[in-house]
């Protein structure tokens, strides 16, 4: 895969982003597809499988999240899972064709001693020849370096929305806190997975604001998950009017144009999407998905159904990295 640097910009303006959003749909998709083809194999889609390694009872108040202790969503809390079930799930994900295994914990921030068990998981999954990703909440500089030393590939930490809309969604951690963790992750040499959620009642200007923040980070995140809100009864955002599906496609396309060499993931919310809508997202430059029946606590399309969809579209999952293809620590 070539990653030309000439087109990589970190100085986007809000006006430019809004004018991309405002292009006629076909012009925007044409531009996004051209950028995609200049940077990636256009028929390849990366597949990541998620697993929740610590579920529920989270002290944060993210209004979209079923795992916050503040909302009654009927979710059973679960302590940190043992190593063996994690490795079993990772093996199954690998058999199914996933190349990355992402482990998520409902923490505000992990304690140093929480990382001991997590590091064993990272090492074990890596030995299976898969890439590893963690999302554990805020990290200190030392924690990020420790995870890098243990062989972690990616750290997921989302900005979620624009700085302006953010206070409507979360009060227990600031945008600045998120940027700080992203800095620690980047400085530790970990690959950054950072994106957001749309369909949370935000405006187009907010969607543009989110993409502006992501693209103007010191380095583009290597992985950019675009989630469509999964509405979970009991969360404050349940009942929010859904985003126009074509506006969702535009958001993917603008992300692709602004971050040409980043892998853009069509993330949560696919269960509610038609095959045609997902096809448009791939045309708009999405080249990754979450693969497997479950996200963290909510549903995702069946693996067999996704394989069939990709096959109908002439797309293929990128090859499983063999142990030799995963960089040594
Ligand atoms: N607790 C850690 C944190 O928030 O940093 C890590 C896990 S958290 C569940 C990871 C991400 O999942 C959130 O930042 C959010 O972007 C996404 N997410 C959570 N609930 C969601 C929902 N209902 N719909 C779409 N995305 C969601
Ligand atoms: C991301 O951007 N989306 C994933 C992952 N990173 C951790 C999480 C989606 C969660 C959807 C709600 C749930 O299943 O709990
Ligand atoms: Fe907690 Fe993460 Fe959910 Fe926010 S998104 S409530 S931090 S698990």
Tab-separated table of C-alpha atoms and ligand atoms in Angstrom:
chain	number	residue	atom	x	y	z
A	1	UNK	CA	0.000	0.000	0.000
A	2	UNK	CA	1.429	3.382	-0.957
A	3	UNK	CA	0.868	6.298	1.365
A	4	UNK	CA	1.831	9.460	-0.537
A	5	UNK	CA	2.456	12.302	1.855
A	6	UNK	CA	1.991	15.173	-0.605
A	7	UNK	CA	-1.781	15.195	-0.155
A	8	UNK	CA	-1.680	14.976	3.618
A	9	UNK	CA	-2.866	18.247	5.089
A	10	UNK	CA	-3.318	19.297	8.694
A	11	UNK	CA	-4.499	22.831	7.995
A	12	UNK	CA	-8.090	22.388	6.893
A	13	UNK	CA	-10.508	25.236	7.468
A	14	UNK	CA	-14.135	24.893	8.510
A	15	UNK	CA	-15.200	26.617	5.263
A	16	UNK	CA	-13.355	24.053	3.159
A	17	UNK	CA	-14.916	21.184	5.056
A	18	UNK	CA	-18.396	22.658	4.759
A	19	UNK	CA	-17.927	23.204	1.052
A	20	UNK	CA	-16.983	19.517	0.650
A	21	UNK	CA	-20.161	18.581	2.550
A	22	UNK	CA	-22.152	20.902	0.280
A	23	UNK	CA	-20.961	19.447	-3.029
A	24	UNK	CA	-23.498	17.717	-5.229
A	25	UNK	CA	-23.602	14.116	-3.933
A	26	UNK	CA	-22.126	12.640	-7.107
A	27	UNK	CA	-19.264	15.151	-7.197
A	28	UNK	CA	-18.400	14.410	-3.570
A	29	UNK	CA	-18.480	10.655	-4.136
A	30	UNK	CA	-16.432	10.960	-7.303
A	31	UNK	CA	-13.774	12.955	-5.449
A	32	UNK	CA	-13.761	10.562	-2.499
A	33	UNK	CA	-13.479	7.522	-4.770
A	34	UNK	CA	-10.574	9.139	-6.669
A	35	UNK	CA	-8.725	9.836	-3.407
A	36	UNK	CA	-9.463	6.307	-2.232
A	37	UNK	CA	-8.087	4.737	-5.415
A	38	UNK	CA	-4.932	6.845	-5.251
A	39	UNK	CA	-4.171	5.492	-1.794
A	40	UNK	CA	-5.678	2.021	-1.386
A	41	UNK	CA	-6.597	-1.135	-3.189
A	42	UNK	CA	-10.241	-0.202	-3.905
A	43	UNK	CA	-11.584	-3.731	-3.370
A	44	UNK	CA	-9.943	-4.372	-0.022
A	45	UNK	CA	-11.753	-4.005	3.308
A	46	UNK	CA	-10.058	-4.425	6.681
A	47	UNK	CA	-12.020	-6.403	9.286
A	48	UNK	CA	-11.731	-5.862	13.044
A	49	UNK	CA	-13.562	-7.867	15.695
A	50	UNK	CA	-14.559	-6.271	18.982
A	51	UNK	CA	-14.795	-7.789	22.428
A	52	UNK	CA	-15.841	-6.157	25.671
A	53	UNK	CA	-13.290	-7.194	28.301
A	54	UNK	CA	-14.944	-5.232	31.145
A	55	UNK	CA	-18.580	-4.353	30.807
A	56	UNK	CA	-20.835	-1.720	32.367
A	57	UNK	CA	-20.797	0.254	35.623
A	58	UNK	CA	-18.776	3.046	34.011
A	59	UNK	CA	-18.668	6.271	36.068
A	60	UNK	CA	-18.756	8.512	32.950
A	61	UNK	CA	-21.976	10.085	31.671
A	62	UNK	CA	-21.617	9.736	27.857
A	63	UNK	CA	-25.254	10.175	26.806
A	64	UNK	CA	-25.033	7.596	24.022
A	65	UNK	CA	-23.546	4.816	26.065
A	66	UNK	CA	-25.358	1.786	27.471
A	67	UNK	CA	-22.430	1.137	29.833
A	68	UNK	CA	-22.718	4.270	31.944
A	69	UNK	CA	-23.753	3.492	35.514
A	70	UNK	CA	-26.044	6.539	35.380
A	71	UNK	CA	-28.566	5.104	32.927
A	72	UNK	CA	-30.827	2.128	33.404
A	73	UNK	CA	-30.262	0.103	30.251
A	74	UNK	CA	-30.683	-3.325	31.831
A	75	UNK	CA	-27.065	-4.165	31.021
A	76	UNK	CA	-25.436	-6.714	33.353
A	77	UNK	CA	-22.091	-5.479	34.614
A	78	UNK	CA	-19.174	-7.873	34.194
A	79	UNK	CA	-15.733	-7.844	35.785
A	80	UNK	CA	-12.576	-8.107	33.702
A	81	UNK	CA	-12.748	-11.318	31.671
A	82	UNK	CA	-10.191	-14.091	32.014
A	83	UNK	CA	-7.444	-14.562	29.450
A	84	UNK	CA	-8.666	-17.830	27.916
A	85	UNK	CA	-12.111	-16.603	26.713
A	86	UNK	CA	-10.360	-13.635	25.116
A	87	UNK	CA	-7.963	-15.880	23.232
A	88	UNK	CA	-10.822	-18.161	22.226
A	89	UNK	CA	-12.761	-15.226	20.797
A	90	UNK	CA	-9.666	-13.932	19.023
A	91	UNK	CA	-9.000	-17.354	17.468
A	92	UNK	CA	-12.597	-17.515	16.239
A	93	UNK	CA	-12.310	-13.981	14.828
A	94	UNK	CA	-9.119	-14.928	13.020
A	95	UNK	CA	-10.738	-18.068	11.591
A	96	UNK	CA	-13.552	-15.861	10.285
A	97	UNK	CA	-11.094	-13.552	8.525
A	98	UNK	CA	-10.615	-10.647	10.952
A	99	UNK	CA	-7.100	-9.214	11.031
A	100	UNK	CA	-7.461	-7.100	14.152
A	101	UNK	CA	-8.883	-7.866	17.580
A	102	UNK	CA	-10.125	-4.832	19.529
A	103	UNK	CA	-10.682	-5.088	23.263
A	104	UNK	CA	-12.793	-2.471	25.026
A	105	UNK	CA	-13.255	-1.709	28.721
A	106	UNK	CA	-15.874	0.493	30.363
A	107	UNK	CA	-13.378	2.520	32.350
A	108	UNK	CA	-12.891	6.250	32.740
A	109	UNK	CA	-9.178	5.491	32.951
A	110	UNK	CA	-7.419	2.212	33.777
A	111	UNK	CA	-5.411	1.858	36.987
A	112	UNK	CA	-1.803	0.786	36.502
A	113	UNK	CA	-2.619	-2.614	37.967
A	114	UNK	CA	-5.569	-3.038	35.544
A	115	UNK	CA	-3.017	-3.061	32.745
A	116	UNK	CA	-1.350	-6.277	33.980
A	117	UNK	CA	-4.214	-8.501	32.803
A	118	UNK	CA	-4.799	-6.423	29.676
A	119	UNK	CA	-1.156	-6.780	28.654
A	120	UNK	CA	-1.420	-10.576	28.889
A	121	UNK	CA	-4.381	-10.335	26.503
A	122	UNK	CA	-2.422	-8.174	24.059
A	123	UNK	CA	0.505	-10.594	24.113
A	124	UNK	CA	-1.736	-13.622	23.641
A	125	UNK	CA	-3.712	-12.119	20.762
A	126	UNK	CA	-0.535	-10.976	19.078
A	127	UNK	CA	0.886	-14.489	19.278
A	128	UNK	CA	-2.095	-15.580	17.200
A	129	UNK	CA	-0.789	-13.326	14.439
A	130	UNK	CA	-3.482	-10.695	14.809
A	131	UNK	CA	-3.140	-6.966	15.212
A	132	UNK	CA	-4.264	-5.697	18.590
A	133	UNK	CA	-6.304	-2.659	19.563
A	134	UNK	CA	-7.390	-1.482	23.004
A	135	UNK	CA	-9.889	1.114	24.141
A	136	UNK	CA	-9.711	1.620	27.906
A	137	UNK	CA	-10.453	5.326	28.409
A	138	UNK	CA	-7.900	8.003	29.281
A	139	UNK	CA	-4.238	7.001	29.510
A	140	UNK	CA	-1.220	8.591	31.132
A	141	UNK	CA	1.954	9.022	29.154
A	142	UNK	CA	3.595	6.170	31.100
A	143	UNK	CA	0.639	3.836	30.525
A	144	UNK	CA	0.729	4.482	26.779
A	145	UNK	CA	4.444	3.698	26.719
A	146	UNK	CA	3.886	0.559	28.743
A	147	UNK	CA	1.257	-0.663	26.276
A	148	UNK	CA	3.558	0.088	23.364
A	149	UNK	CA	6.318	-1.888	25.091
A	150	UNK	CA	3.936	-4.827	25.463
A	151	UNK	CA	3.414	-4.929	21.703
A	152	UNK	CA	0.048	-3.169	21.353
A	153	UNK	CA	-0.576	-1.951	17.794
A	154	UNK	CA	-3.539	0.469	18.025
A	155	UNK	CA	-5.256	2.488	20.743
A	156	UNK	CA	-8.828	3.645	20.148
A	157	UNK	CA	-9.909	6.891	21.763
A	158	UNK	CA	-12.652	8.842	20.003
A	159	UNK	CA	-13.302	12.573	19.930
A	160	UNK	CA	-16.957	11.604	19.449
A	161	UNK	CA	-18.256	14.943	18.111
A	162	UNK	CA	-17.301	18.589	17.496
A	163	UNK	CA	-15.909	20.656	20.397
A	164	UNK	CA	-19.100	22.757	20.222
A	165	UNK	CA	-21.532	19.847	20.493
A	166	UNK	CA	-19.418	17.915	22.991
A	167	UNK	CA	-20.839	19.540	26.179
A	168	UNK	CA	-24.316	18.321	25.139
A	169	UNK	CA	-23.032	14.741	25.180
A	170	UNK	CA	-20.497	14.308	28.012
A	171	UNK	CA	-19.808	16.316	31.141
A	172	UNK	CA	-17.401	14.054	33.027
A	173	UNK	CA	-14.375	14.438	30.744
A	174	UNK	CA	-13.361	17.326	28.528
A	175	UNK	CA	-12.401	17.521	24.882
A	176	UNK	CA	-8.970	18.631	26.116
A	177	UNK	CA	-8.702	15.413	28.184
A	178	UNK	CA	-9.294	13.418	25.022
A	179	UNK	CA	-6.718	15.370	23.030
A	180	UNK	CA	-4.232	14.835	25.845
A	181	UNK	CA	-4.679	11.052	25.800
A	182	UNK	CA	-4.386	11.050	22.011
A	183	UNK	CA	-1.090	12.922	22.395
A	184	UNK	CA	0.224	10.316	24.829
A	185	UNK	CA	-0.800	7.500	22.508
A	186	UNK	CA	0.815	9.152	19.488
A	187	UNK	CA	4.000	10.051	21.370
A	188	UNK	CA	4.343	6.475	22.577
A	189	UNK	CA	4.460	5.366	18.942
A	190	UNK	CA	1.135	3.544	19.033
A	191	UNK	CA	-1.124	3.757	16.008
A	192	UNK	CA	-4.126	5.949	16.691
A	193	UNK	CA	-7.702	4.865	16.083
A	194	UNK	CA	-9.865	7.950	16.547
A	195	UNK	CA	-13.220	8.962	15.161
A	196	UNK	CA	-16.669	9.787	16.365
A	197	UNK	CA	-20.392	9.229	16.341
A	198	UNK	CA	-22.996	10.874	14.143
A	199	UNK	CA	-26.746	10.846	14.595
A	200	UNK	CA	-26.519	12.404	18.069
A	201	UNK	CA	-28.654	15.429	17.167
A	202	UNK	CA	-25.635	17.356	15.891
A	203	UNK	CA	-25.694	19.731	12.917
A	204	UNK	CA	-23.716	19.398	9.690
A	205	UNK	CA	-21.403	22.084	11.090
A	206	UNK	CA	-20.727	19.739	14.035
A	207	UNK	CA	-19.937	16.841	11.738
A	208	UNK	CA	-17.590	19.151	9.843
A	209	UNK	CA	-16.130	20.275	13.183
A	210	UNK	CA	-15.412	16.682	14.229
A	211	UNK	CA	-13.652	15.882	10.932
A	212	UNK	CA	-11.741	19.159	11.149
A	213	UNK	CA	-10.409	18.219	14.604
A	214	UNK	CA	-9.416	14.745	13.400
A	215	UNK	CA	-7.704	15.918	10.216
A	216	UNK	CA	-5.896	18.792	11.921
A	217	UNK	CA	-4.336	16.615	14.634
A	218	UNK	CA	-0.512	16.634	14.371
A	219	UNK	CA	-0.853	13.325	12.474
A	220	UNK	CA	-3.974	11.874	10.926
A	221	UNK	CA	-5.237	8.929	12.958
A	222	UNK	CA	-4.261	5.764	11.084
A	223	UNK	CA	-7.784	4.462	11.682
A	224	UNK	CA	-10.923	6.634	11.688
A	225	UNK	CA	-14.097	4.931	12.929
A	226	UNK	CA	-17.314	6.670	11.910
A	227	UNK	CA	-20.107	5.346	14.105
A	228	UNK	CA	-23.802	5.880	13.560
A	229	UNK	CA	-25.419	6.168	16.993
A	230	UNK	CA	-26.781	2.848	18.209
A	231	UNK	CA	-29.836	3.958	20.128
A	232	UNK	CA	-30.079	1.983	23.333
A	233	UNK	CA	-33.304	2.338	25.374
A	234	UNK	CA	-32.532	3.971	28.718
A	235	UNK	CA	-29.710	6.162	27.389
A	236	UNK	CA	-30.512	9.888	27.136
A	237	UNK	CA	-29.972	9.842	23.351
A	238	UNK	CA	-32.511	7.079	22.707
A	239	UNK	CA	-35.255	8.607	20.547
A	240	UNK	CA	-32.945	11.110	18.806
A	241	UNK	CA	-34.117	11.621	15.208
A	242	UNK	CA	-31.947	9.471	12.963
A	243	UNK	CA	-29.442	11.109	10.612
A	244	UNK	CA	-30.382	11.213	6.907
A	245	UNK	CA	-28.563	8.141	5.524
A	246	UNK	CA	-27.180	10.179	2.613
A	247	UNK	CA	-25.701	12.632	5.106
A	248	UNK	CA	-24.007	9.654	6.765
A	249	UNK	CA	-22.475	8.721	3.389
A	250	UNK	CA	-21.342	12.322	2.919
A	251	UNK	CA	-19.611	12.203	6.312
A	252	UNK	CA	-17.654	9.108	5.227
A	253	UNK	CA	-16.763	10.724	1.892
A	254	UNK	CA	-15.534	13.950	3.488
A	255	UNK	CA	-13.445	11.932	5.972
A	256	UNK	CA	-11.912	10.034	3.044
A	257	UNK	CA	-11.043	13.244	1.163
A	258	UNK	CA	-9.575	14.964	4.227
A	259	UNK	CA	-7.582	11.966	5.509
A	260	UNK	CA	-6.514	10.268	2.261
A	261	UNK	CA	-4.187	7.632	3.720
A	262	UNK	CA	-6.234	6.763	6.824
A	263	UNK	CA	-8.373	3.671	7.005
A	264	UNK	CA	-11.958	4.878	7.427
A	265	UNK	CA	-14.159	2.414	9.279
A	266	UNK	CA	-17.870	2.046	8.704
A	267	UNK	CA	-18.370	1.299	12.387
A	268	UNK	CA	-21.350	0.965	14.744
A	269	UNK	CA	-24.885	1.217	13.410
A	270	UNK	CA	-24.673	-1.199	10.479
A	271	UNK	CA	-27.455	-3.431	11.814
A	272	UNK	CA	-29.910	-0.671	10.951
A	273	UNK	CA	-28.363	-0.021	7.517
A	274	UNK	CA	-29.509	-1.511	4.219
A	275	UNK	CA	-27.036	-3.312	1.984
A	276	UNK	CA	-27.372	-0.437	-0.474
A	277	UNK	CA	-26.458	2.156	2.130
A	278	UNK	CA	-23.393	0.161	3.166
A	279	UNK	CA	-22.434	-0.176	-0.521
A	280	UNK	CA	-22.579	3.623	-0.834
A	281	UNK	CA	-20.339	3.952	2.232
A	282	UNK	CA	-17.735	1.711	0.581
A	283	UNK	CA	-18.038	3.756	-2.600
A	284	UNK	CA	-17.496	6.877	-0.479
A	285	UNK	CA	-14.179	5.480	0.739
A	286	UNK	CA	-14.896	3.376	3.807
A	287	UNK	CA	-12.443	0.473	3.817
A	288	UNK	CA	-12.871	-1.163	7.183
A	289	UNK	CA	-15.666	-2.587	9.306
A	290	UNK	CA	-16.419	-4.238	12.611
A	291	UNK	CA	-16.926	-7.896	11.871
A	292	UNK	CA	-18.738	-10.359	14.127
A	293	UNK	CA	-22.178	-10.618	15.727
A	294	UNK	CA	-21.465	-8.194	18.531
A	295	UNK	CA	-19.905	-4.761	18.938
A	296	UNK	CA	-19.213	-4.213	22.646
A	297	UNK	CA	-22.677	-4.688	24.123
A	298	UNK	CA	-24.968	-4.242	21.109
A	299	UNK	CA	-25.547	-6.206	17.922
A	300	UNK	CA	-23.731	-6.153	14.611
A	301	UNK	CA	-24.618	-8.000	11.385
A	302	UNK	CA	-23.925	-11.760	11.328
A	303	UNK	CA	-20.460	-12.593	9.969
A	304	UNK	CA	-21.895	-14.790	7.205
A	305	UNK	CA	-24.128	-11.953	6.074
A	306	UNK	CA	-21.175	-9.579	5.890
A	307	UNK	CA	-19.139	-12.084	3.912
A	308	UNK	CA	-22.042	-12.386	1.495
A	309	UNK	CA	-22.426	-8.613	1.198
A	310	UNK	CA	-18.728	-8.141	0.459
A	311	UNK	CA	-18.858	-10.930	-2.071
A	312	UNK	CA	-21.882	-9.382	-3.816
A	313	UNK	CA	-19.956	-6.113	-4.024
A	314	UNK	CA	-16.762	-7.737	-5.300
A	315	UNK	CA	-14.930	-6.591	-2.188
A	316	UNK	CA	-12.614	-8.795	-0.154
A	317	UNK	CA	-11.361	-8.751	3.367
A	318	UNK	CA	-7.671	-7.930	3.620
A	319	UNK	CA	-5.555	-11.002	4.311
A	320	UNK	CA	-5.034	-12.288	7.832
A	321	UNK	CA	-1.559	-11.261	8.903
A	322	UNK	CA	0.512	-14.345	9.660
A	323	UNK	CA	2.765	-14.209	12.757
A	324	UNK	CA	5.682	-13.266	10.513
A	325	UNK	CA	3.765	-10.275	9.197
A	326	UNK	CA	3.172	-8.764	12.609
A	327	UNK	CA	6.127	-6.564	13.484
A	328	UNK	CA	8.287	-7.886	16.307
A	329	UNK	CA	8.120	-5.849	19.532
B	1	LIG	N1	-14.645	3.604	28.057
B	1	LIG	C1	-13.698	3.910	27.062
B	1	LIG	C2	-13.879	5.294	26.490
B	1	LIG	O1	-15.000	5.752	26.359
B	1	LIG	O2	-12.872	5.930	26.178
B	1	LIG	C3	-13.657	2.893	25.933
B	1	LIG	C4	-14.925	2.207	25.479
B	1	LIG	S1	-16.163	3.260	24.720
B	1	LIG	C5	-17.574	2.208	24.680
B	1	LIG	C6	-15.570	3.416	23.058
B	1	LIG	C7	-16.374	4.240	22.084
B	1	LIG	O3	-17.539	3.539	21.672
B	1	LIG	C8	-16.908	5.571	22.536
B	1	LIG	O4	-15.951	6.581	22.535
B	1	LIG	C9	-17.984	5.855	21.498
B	1	LIG	O5	-17.433	6.598	20.433
B	1	LIG	C10	-18.396	4.459	21.037
B	1	LIG	N2	-19.793	4.179	21.431
B	1	LIG	C11	-20.238	3.887	22.663
B	1	LIG	N3	-21.575	3.722	22.674
B	1	LIG	C12	-21.994	3.910	21.403
B	1	LIG	C13	-23.277	3.884	20.769
B	1	LIG	N4	-24.376	3.659	21.472
B	1	LIG	N5	-23.334	4.102	19.440
B	1	LIG	C14	-22.206	4.360	18.738
B	1	LIG	N6	-20.967	4.397	19.286
B	1	LIG	C15	-20.864	4.184	20.598
B	2	LIG	C1	-15.599	2.707	17.990
B	2	LIG	O1	-15.401	3.796	17.402
B	2	LIG	N1	-16.744	2.031	17.971
B	2	LIG	C2	-16.648	0.837	18.789
B	2	LIG	C3	-15.164	0.846	19.212
B	2	LIG	N2	-14.681	2.084	18.701
B	2	LIG	C4	-14.780	0.605	20.590
B	2	LIG	C5	-17.656	0.741	19.858
B	2	LIG	C6	-19.077	0.813	19.383
B	2	LIG	C7	-19.944	0.574	20.548
B	2	LIG	C8	-21.388	0.500	20.197
B	2	LIG	C9	-22.241	0.290	21.389
B	2	LIG	C10	-22.001	-0.996	22.124
B	2	LIG	O2	-21.955	-2.083	21.507
B	2	LIG	O3	-21.914	-0.969	23.349
B	3	LIG	FE1	-17.854	4.814	29.905
B	3	LIG	FE2	-16.653	4.710	27.522
B	3	LIG	FE3	-19.329	4.361	27.773
B	3	LIG	FE4	-18.325	6.784	28.162
B	3	LIG	S1	-18.255	5.587	26.246
B	3	LIG	S2	-19.841	5.744	29.491
B	3	LIG	S3	-16.369	6.269	29.117
B	3	LIG	S4	-17.743	3.036	28.569
